[in-house]
Tab-separated table of C-alpha atoms in Angstrom:
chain	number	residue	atom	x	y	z
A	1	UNK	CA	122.273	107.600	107.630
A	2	UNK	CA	123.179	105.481	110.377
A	3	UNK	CA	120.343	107.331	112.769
A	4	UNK	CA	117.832	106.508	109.885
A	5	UNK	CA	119.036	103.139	109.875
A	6	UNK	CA	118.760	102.616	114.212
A	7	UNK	CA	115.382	104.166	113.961
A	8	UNK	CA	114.181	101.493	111.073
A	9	UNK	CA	115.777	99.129	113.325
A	10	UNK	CA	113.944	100.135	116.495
A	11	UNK	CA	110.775	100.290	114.567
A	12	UNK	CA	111.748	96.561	113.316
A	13	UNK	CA	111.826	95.562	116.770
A	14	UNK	CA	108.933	96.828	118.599
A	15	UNK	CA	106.718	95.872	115.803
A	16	UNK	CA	108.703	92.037	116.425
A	17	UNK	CA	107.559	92.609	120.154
A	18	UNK	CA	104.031	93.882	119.415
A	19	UNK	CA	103.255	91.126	117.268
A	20	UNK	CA	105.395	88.177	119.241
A	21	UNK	CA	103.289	89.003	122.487
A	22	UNK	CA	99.814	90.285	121.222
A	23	UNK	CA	99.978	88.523	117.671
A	24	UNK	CA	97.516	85.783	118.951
A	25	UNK	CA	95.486	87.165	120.620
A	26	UNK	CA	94.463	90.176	118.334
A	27	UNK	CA	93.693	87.314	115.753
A	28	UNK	CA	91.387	85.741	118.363
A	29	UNK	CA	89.503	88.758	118.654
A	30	UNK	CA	89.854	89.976	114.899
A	31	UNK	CA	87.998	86.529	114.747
A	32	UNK	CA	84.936	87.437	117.118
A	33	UNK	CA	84.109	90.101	115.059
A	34	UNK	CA	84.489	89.242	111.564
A	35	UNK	CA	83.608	85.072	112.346
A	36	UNK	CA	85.823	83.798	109.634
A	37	UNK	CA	89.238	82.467	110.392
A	38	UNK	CA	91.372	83.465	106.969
A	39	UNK	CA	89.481	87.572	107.486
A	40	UNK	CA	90.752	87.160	110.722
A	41	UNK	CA	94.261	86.813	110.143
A	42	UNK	CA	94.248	89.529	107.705
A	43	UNK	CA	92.608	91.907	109.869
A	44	UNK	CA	95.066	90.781	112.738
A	45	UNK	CA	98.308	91.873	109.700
A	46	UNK	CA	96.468	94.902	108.661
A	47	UNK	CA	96.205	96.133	112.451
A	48	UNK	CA	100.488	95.534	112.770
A	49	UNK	CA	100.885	96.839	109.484
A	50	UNK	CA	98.381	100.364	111.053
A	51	UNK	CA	100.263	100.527	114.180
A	52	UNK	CA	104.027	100.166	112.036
A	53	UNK	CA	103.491	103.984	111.240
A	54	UNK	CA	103.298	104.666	114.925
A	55	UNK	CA	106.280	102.870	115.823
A	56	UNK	CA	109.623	104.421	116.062
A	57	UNK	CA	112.478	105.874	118.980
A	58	UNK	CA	109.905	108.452	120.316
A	59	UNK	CA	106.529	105.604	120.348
A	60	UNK	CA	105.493	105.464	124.182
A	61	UNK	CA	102.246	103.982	124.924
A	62	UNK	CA	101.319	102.971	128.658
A	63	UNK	CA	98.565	100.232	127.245
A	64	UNK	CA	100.083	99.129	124.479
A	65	UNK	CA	97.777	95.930	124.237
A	66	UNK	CA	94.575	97.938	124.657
A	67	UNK	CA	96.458	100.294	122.357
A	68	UNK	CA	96.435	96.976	119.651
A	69	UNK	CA	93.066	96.238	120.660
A	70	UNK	CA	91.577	99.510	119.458
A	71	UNK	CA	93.281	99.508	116.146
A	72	UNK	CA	92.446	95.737	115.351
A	73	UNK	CA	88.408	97.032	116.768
A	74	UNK	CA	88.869	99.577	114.480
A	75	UNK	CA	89.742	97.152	111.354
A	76	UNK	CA	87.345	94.550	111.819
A	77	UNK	CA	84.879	97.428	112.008
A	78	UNK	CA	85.520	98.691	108.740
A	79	UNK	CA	85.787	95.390	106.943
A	80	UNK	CA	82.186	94.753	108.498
A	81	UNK	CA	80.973	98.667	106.870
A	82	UNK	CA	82.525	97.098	102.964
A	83	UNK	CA	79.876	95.932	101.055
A	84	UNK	CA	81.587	92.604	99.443
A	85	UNK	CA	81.472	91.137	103.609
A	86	UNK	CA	77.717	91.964	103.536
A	87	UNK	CA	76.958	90.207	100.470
A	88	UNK	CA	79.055	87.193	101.405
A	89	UNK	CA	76.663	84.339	102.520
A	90	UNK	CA	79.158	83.472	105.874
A	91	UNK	CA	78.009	81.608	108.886
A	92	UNK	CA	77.934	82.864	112.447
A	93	UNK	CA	81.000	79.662	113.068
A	94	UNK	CA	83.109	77.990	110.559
A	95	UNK	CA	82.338	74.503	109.460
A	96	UNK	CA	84.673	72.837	111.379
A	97	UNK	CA	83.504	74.768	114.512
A	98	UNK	CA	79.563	73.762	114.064
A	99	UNK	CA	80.133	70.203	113.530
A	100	UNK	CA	82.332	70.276	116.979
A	101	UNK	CA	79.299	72.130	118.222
A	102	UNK	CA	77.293	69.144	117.878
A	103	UNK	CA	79.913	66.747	119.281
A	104	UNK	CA	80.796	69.185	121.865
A	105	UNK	CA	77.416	70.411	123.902
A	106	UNK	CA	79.275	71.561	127.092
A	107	UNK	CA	78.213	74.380	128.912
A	108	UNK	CA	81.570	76.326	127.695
A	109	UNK	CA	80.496	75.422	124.113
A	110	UNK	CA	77.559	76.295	124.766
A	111	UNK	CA	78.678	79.983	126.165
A	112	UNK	CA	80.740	80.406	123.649
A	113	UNK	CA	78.137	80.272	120.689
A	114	UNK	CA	76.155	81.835	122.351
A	115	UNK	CA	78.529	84.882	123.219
A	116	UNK	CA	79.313	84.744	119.395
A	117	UNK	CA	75.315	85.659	118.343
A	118	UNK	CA	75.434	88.357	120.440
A	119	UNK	CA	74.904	91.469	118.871
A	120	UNK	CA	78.353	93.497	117.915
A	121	UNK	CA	78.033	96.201	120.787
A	122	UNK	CA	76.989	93.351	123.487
A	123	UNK	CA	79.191	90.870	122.156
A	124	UNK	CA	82.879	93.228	122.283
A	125	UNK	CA	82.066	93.843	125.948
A	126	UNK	CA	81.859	90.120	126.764
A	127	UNK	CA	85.612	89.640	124.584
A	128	UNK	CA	86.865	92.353	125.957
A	129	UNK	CA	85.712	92.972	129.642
A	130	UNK	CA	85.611	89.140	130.042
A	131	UNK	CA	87.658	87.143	127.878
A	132	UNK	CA	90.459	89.894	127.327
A	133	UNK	CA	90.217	90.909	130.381
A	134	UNK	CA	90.445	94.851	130.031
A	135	UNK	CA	89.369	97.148	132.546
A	136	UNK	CA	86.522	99.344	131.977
A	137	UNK	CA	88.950	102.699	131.773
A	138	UNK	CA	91.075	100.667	128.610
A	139	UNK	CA	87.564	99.970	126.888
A	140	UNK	CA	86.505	103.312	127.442
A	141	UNK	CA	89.681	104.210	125.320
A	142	UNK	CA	89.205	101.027	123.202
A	143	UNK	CA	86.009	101.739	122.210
A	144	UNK	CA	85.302	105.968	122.292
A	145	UNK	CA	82.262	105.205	124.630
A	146	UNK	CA	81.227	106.372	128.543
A	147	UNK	CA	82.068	104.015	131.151
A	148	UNK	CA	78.138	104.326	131.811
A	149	UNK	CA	76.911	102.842	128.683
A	150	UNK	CA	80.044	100.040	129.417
A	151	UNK	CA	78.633	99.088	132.629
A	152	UNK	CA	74.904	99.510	131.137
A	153	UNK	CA	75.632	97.475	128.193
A	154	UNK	CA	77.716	94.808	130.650
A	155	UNK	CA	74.691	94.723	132.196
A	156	UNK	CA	72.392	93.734	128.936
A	157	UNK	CA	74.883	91.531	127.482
A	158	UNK	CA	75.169	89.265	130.915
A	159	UNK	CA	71.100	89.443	130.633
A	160	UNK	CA	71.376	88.356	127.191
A	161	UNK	CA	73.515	85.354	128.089
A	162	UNK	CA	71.457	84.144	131.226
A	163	UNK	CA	68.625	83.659	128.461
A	164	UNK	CA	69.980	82.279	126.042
A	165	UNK	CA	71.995	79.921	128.269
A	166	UNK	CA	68.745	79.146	130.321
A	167	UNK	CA	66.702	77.896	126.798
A	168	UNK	CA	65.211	81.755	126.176
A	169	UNK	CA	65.529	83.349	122.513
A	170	UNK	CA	68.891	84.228	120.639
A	171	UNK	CA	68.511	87.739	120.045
A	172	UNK	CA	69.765	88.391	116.922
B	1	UNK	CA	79.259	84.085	134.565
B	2	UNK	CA	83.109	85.176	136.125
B	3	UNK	CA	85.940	86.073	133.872
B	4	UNK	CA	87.733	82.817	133.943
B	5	UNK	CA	84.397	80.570	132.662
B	6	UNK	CA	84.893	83.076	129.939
B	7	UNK	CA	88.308	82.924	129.158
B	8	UNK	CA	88.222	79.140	129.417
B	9	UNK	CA	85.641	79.000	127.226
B	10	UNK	CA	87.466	81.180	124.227
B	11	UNK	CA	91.122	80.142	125.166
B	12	UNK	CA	89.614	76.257	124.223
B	13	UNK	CA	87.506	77.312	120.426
B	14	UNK	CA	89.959	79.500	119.773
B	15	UNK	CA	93.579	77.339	120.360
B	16	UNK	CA	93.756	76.873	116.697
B	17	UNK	CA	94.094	80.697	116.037
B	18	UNK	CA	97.387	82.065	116.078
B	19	UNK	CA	99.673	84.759	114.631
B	20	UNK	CA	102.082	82.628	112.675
B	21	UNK	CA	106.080	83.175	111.230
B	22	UNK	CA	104.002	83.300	107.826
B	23	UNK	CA	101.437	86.107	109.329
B	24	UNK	CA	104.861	87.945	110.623
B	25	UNK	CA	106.464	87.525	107.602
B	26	UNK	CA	104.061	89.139	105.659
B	27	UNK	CA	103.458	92.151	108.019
B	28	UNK	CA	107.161	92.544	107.618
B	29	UNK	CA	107.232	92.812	103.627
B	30	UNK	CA	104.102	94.880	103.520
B	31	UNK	CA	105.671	97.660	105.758
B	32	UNK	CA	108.942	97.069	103.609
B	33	UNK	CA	106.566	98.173	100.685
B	34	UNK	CA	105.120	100.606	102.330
B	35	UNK	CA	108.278	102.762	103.340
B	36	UNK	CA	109.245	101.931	99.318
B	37	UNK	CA	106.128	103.479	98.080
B	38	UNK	CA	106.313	106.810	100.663
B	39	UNK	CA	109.542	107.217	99.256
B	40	UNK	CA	108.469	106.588	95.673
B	41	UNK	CA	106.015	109.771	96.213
B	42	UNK	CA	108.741	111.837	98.092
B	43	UNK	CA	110.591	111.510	94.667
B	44	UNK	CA	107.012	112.435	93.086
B	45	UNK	CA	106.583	115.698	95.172
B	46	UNK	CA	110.266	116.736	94.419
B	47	UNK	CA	109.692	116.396	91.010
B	48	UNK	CA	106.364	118.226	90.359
B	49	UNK	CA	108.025	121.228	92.793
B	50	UNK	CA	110.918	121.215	90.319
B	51	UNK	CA	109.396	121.293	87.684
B	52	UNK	CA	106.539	124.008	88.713
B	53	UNK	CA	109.911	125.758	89.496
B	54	UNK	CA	110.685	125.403	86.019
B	55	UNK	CA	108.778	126.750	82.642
B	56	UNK	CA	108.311	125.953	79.434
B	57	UNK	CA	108.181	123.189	77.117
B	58	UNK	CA	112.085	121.898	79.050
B	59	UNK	CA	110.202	121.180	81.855
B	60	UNK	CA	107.179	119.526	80.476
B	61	UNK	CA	109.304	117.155	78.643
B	62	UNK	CA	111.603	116.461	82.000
B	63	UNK	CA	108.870	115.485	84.325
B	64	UNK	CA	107.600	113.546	81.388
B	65	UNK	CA	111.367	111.830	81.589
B	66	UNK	CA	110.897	112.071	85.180
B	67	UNK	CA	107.639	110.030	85.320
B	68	UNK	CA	108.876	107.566	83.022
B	69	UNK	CA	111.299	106.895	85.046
B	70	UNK	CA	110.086	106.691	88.307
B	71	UNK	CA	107.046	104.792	86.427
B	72	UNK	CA	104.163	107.542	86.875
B	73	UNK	CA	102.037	107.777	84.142
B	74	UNK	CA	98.557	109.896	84.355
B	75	UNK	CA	96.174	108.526	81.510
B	76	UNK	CA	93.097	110.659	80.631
B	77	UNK	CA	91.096	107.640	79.576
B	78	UNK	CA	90.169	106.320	82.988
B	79	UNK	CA	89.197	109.435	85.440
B	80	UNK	CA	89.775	107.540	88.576
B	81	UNK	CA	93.020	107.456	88.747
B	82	UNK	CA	95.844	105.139	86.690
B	83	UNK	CA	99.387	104.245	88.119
B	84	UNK	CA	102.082	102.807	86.394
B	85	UNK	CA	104.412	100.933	88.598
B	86	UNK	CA	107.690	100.549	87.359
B	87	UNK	CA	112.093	100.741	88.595
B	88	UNK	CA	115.051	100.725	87.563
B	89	UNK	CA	114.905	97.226	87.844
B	90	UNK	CA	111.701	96.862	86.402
B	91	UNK	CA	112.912	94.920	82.869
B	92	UNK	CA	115.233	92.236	84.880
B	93	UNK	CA	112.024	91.461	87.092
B	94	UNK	CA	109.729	91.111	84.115
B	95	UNK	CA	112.394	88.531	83.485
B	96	UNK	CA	112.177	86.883	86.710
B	97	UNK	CA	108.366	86.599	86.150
B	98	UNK	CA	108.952	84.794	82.670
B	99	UNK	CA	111.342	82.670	84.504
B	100	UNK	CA	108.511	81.923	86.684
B	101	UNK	CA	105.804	81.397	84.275
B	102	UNK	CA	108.309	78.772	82.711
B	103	UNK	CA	108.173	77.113	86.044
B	104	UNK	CA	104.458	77.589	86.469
B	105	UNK	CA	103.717	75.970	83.269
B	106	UNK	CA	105.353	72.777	83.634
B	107	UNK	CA	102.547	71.892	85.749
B	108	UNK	CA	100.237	74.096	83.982
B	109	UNK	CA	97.027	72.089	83.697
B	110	UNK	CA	93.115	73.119	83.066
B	111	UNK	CA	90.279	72.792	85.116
B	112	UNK	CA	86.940	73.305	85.084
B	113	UNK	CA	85.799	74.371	88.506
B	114	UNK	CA	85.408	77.822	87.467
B	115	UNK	CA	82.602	78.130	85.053
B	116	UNK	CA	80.104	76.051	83.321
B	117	UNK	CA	81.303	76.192	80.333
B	118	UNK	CA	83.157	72.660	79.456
B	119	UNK	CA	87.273	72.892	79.903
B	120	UNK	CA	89.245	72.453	76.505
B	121	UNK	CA	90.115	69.178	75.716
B	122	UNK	CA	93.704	69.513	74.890
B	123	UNK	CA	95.250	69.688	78.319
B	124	UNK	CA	98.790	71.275	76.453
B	125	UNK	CA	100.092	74.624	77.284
B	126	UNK	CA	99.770	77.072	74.067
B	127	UNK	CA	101.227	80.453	73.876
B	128	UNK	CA	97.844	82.030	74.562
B	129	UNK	CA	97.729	80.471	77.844
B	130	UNK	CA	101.280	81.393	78.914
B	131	UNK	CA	100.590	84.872	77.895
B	132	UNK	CA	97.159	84.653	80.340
B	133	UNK	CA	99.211	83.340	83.086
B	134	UNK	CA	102.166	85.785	82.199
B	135	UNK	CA	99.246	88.647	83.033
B	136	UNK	CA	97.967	87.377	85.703
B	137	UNK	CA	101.717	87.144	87.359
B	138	UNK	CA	102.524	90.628	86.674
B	139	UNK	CA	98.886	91.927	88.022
B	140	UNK	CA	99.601	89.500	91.384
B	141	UNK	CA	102.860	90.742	91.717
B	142	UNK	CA	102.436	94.878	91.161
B	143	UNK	CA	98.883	95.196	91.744
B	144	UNK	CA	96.576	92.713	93.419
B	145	UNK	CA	98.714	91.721	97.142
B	146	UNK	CA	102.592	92.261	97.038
B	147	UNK	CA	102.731	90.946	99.647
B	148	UNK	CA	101.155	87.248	98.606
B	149	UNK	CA	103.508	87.726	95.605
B	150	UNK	CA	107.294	89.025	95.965
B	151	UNK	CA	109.394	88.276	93.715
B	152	UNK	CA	112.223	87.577	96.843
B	153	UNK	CA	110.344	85.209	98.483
B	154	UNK	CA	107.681	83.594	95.992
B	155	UNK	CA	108.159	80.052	95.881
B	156	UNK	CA	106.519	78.394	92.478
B	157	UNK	CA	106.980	74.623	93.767
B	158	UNK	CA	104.518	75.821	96.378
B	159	UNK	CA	101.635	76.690	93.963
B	160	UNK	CA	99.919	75.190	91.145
B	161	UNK	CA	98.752	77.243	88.166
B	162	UNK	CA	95.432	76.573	86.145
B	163	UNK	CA	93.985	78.322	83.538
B	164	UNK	CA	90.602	78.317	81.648
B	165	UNK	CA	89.115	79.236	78.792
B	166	UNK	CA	85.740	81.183	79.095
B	167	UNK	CA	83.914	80.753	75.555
B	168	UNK	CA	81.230	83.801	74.689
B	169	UNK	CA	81.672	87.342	74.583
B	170	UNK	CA	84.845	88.804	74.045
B	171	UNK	CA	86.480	85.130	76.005
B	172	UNK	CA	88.161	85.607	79.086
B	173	UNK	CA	90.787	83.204	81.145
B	174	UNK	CA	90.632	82.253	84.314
B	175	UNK	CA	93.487	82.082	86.014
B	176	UNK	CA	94.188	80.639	89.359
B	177	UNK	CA	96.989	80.103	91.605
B	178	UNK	CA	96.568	77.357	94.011
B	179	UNK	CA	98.729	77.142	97.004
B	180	UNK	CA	99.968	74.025	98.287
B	181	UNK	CA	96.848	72.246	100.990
B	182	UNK	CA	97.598	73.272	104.057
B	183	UNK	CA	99.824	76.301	103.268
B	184	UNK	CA	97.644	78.897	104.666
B	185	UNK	CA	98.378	80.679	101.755
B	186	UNK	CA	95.563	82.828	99.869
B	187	UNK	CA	93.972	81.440	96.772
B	188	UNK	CA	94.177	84.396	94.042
B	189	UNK	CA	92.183	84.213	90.300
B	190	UNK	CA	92.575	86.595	87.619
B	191	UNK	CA	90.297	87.422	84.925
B	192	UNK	CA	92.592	88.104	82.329
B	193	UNK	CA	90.966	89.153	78.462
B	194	UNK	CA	91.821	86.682	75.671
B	195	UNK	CA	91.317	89.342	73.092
B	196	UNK	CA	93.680	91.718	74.378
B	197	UNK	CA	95.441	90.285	77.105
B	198	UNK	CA	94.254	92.761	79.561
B	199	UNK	CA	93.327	92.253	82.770
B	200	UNK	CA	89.835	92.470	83.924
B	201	UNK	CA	89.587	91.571	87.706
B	202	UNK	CA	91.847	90.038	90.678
B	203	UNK	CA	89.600	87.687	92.905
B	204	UNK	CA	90.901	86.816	96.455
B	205	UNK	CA	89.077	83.775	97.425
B	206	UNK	CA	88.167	81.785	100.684
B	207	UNK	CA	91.042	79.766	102.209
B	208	UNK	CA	89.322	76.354	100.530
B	209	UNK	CA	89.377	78.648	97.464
B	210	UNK	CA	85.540	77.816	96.607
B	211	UNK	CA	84.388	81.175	97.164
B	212	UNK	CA	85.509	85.156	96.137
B	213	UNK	CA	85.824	87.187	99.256
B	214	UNK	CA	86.204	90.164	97.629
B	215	UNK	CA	87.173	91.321	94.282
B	216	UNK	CA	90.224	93.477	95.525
B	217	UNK	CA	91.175	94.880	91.942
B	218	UNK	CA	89.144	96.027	89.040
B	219	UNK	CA	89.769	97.707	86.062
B	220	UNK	CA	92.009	96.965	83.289
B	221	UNK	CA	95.945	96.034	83.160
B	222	UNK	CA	97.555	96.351	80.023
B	223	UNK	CA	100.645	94.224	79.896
B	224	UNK	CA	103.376	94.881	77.155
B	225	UNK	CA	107.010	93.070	77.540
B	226	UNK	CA	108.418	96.615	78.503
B	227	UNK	CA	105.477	98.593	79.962
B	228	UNK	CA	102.968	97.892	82.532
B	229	UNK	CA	99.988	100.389	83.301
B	230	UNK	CA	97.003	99.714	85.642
B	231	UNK	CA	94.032	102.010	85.660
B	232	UNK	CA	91.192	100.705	87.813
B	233	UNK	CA	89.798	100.604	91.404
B	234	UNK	CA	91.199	98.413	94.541
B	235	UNK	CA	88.339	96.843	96.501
């Protein structure tokens, strides 16, 4: 009984640590992929809620944020696949976030609209080689893909952006 | 394009997202239901091997205890699949839910934001409504997001309940539960059937609760004071 009860505990705690020091930023990228704050935030509880069952004494990860990363991918990736997101009407930005648009035209605004319309496999190399920073071994893991079609569709996405940033289309 | 103009540029759009107490909190009680429910169909299992163990009509009629009890009830009417959700406890919670519907109907009112059809006039709580709103509790709490509803931690002062009438057909109410602005709470409507007081479907809607994200029950909840049985299909 009182094993059961230190291994609930220890479970208890590294799902505390998990979601005290990735918490935010899994909801940032739950939110890159699914574009809608409140689907966000249930992706981000549905991914620590996943990774729970992993948890326990014997859990040993060596990445445990690119670890996160590939459950919360996995998530938002099957909320997109449900047919009641498809046949919501949402926007590419909240409200809120277009009308700042229009106060805001800075050049980071500007990127980061823009890295938003990407399409989904160009767009999660941006978030994740650029903005979270992952190297192209975790994404390999992340994602189930060869670290040639990373560094090939790098290479596309950064083209992408360069037009779009320089006036060109928004390939959508 | 480096790394930083990147990161710059999501770390400032993105500030306002974060993994709050209340997004903890409700990781927490999900798991808690979680390991509740695995062991819920541990019991199960032991009970089906014990009784295929057994013979004879004994054993039919013990599992048949057995699922009573444990609140597993197979129903050949709906071939999907039906649960009944129940506990030992089950009867004093139904009485915390009345408790709460008491609560909920002191600022019970009806709107009109739902359908076209015009609200009823008479803004005072009848039994019908109370018995709508008493359904649409119990489906919240067992069937539609325990997590949004537990009975430990639900707080009525933070939610307004509405109800409306849906004339044609059969007539169906609406019920809603409004959080508090600025809770970050999910908005939740029911479809509950005036002629039988069964439930029809659980909408979870946007955060400004104008819009159904997705219909995340449907199927039909029959609600008696002492018995509770779902049959339907979880978006």
């Amino acid at each position: 009984m009182d094993a059961a009860l230190t291994a609930s505990a220890v479970r208890d705690m590294q799902l505390k640590h998990l979601m005290d020091t990735y918490g935010s930023q899994i909801v940032k990228v739950c939110y890159t992929y699914l574009k809608d704050a409140g689907l966000a935030e249930d992706a981000a509880q549905d991914t620590f809620v996943k990774a729970y069952r992993h948890l326990g004494p014997a859990w040993n990860v060596a990445h445990e944020k690119a670890w996160l990363m590939r459950i919360a991918i996995n998530t938002c990736k099957d909320y997109l696949k449900t047919s009641w997101f498809r046949q919501v009407n949402r926007r590419i930005t909240p409200d809120d976030l277009v009308n700042q648009a229009a106060q805001d035209p800075s050049e980071e605004r500007i990127l980061f609209d823009d890295v938003l319309h990407l399409p989904l496999k160009y767009r999660e190399m941006i978030i994740l080689y650029y903005y979270q920073d992952l190297r192209v071994s975790d994404i390999e893991q992340i994602l189930g893909i060869a670290r040639s079609t990373i560094y090939a569709r790098l290479d596309k996405a950064r083209q992408k952006l360069r037009l779009t940033l320089e006036g060109g289309y928004r390939d959508e | 394009m480096n790394k930083q103009q990147v990161r710059h540029a999501f770390e400032e759009h993105l500030s306002a997202l974060t993994f709050s107490q209340e997004n903890q909190r409700q990781v927490f009680a999900a798991v808690k239901r979680e390991n509740a429910r695995k062991k819920l169909s541990l019991s199960l299992v032991l009970a089906i091997a014990l009784t295929m163990a057994a013979s004879g009509a004994l054993a039919a009629s013990a599992v048949t205890a057995y699922y009573e009890k444990v609140g597993f009830v197979n129903n050949p009417a709906y071939d999907k699949w039906s649960i009944w959700v129940g506990s030992d406890s089950f009867l004093s919670e139904l009485d915390r839910i009345d408790a709460l519907v008491d609560h909920l109907s002191d600022g019970l009112y009806e709107e009109n934001a739902i359908m076209d059809t015009a609200a009823k006039a008479n803004p005072a709580v009848n039994a019908s409504e109370k018995k709508a709103l008493r359904t649409a509790l119990y489906s919240f709490w067992k069937v539609a997001d325990p997590d949004f509803f537990d009975l430990d931690t639900f707080d009525p002062s933070h939610y307004q309940a509405s109800v409306v009438y849906e004339e044609g057909g059969a007539g169906t109410w609406h019920v809603r539960l409004n959080p508090a602005k600025g809770a970050g709470r999910p908005y939740y409507y029911a479809e509950v059937s005036a002629t039988n007081n069964q439930l029809i479907r659980i909408h979870k809607l946007s955060k400004d609760g104008t819009r159904t994200l997705k219909i995340i029950y449907f199927g039909v909840v029959e609600m008696d004071h002492d018995d509770f049985t779902a049959m339907g299909q979880f978006g």
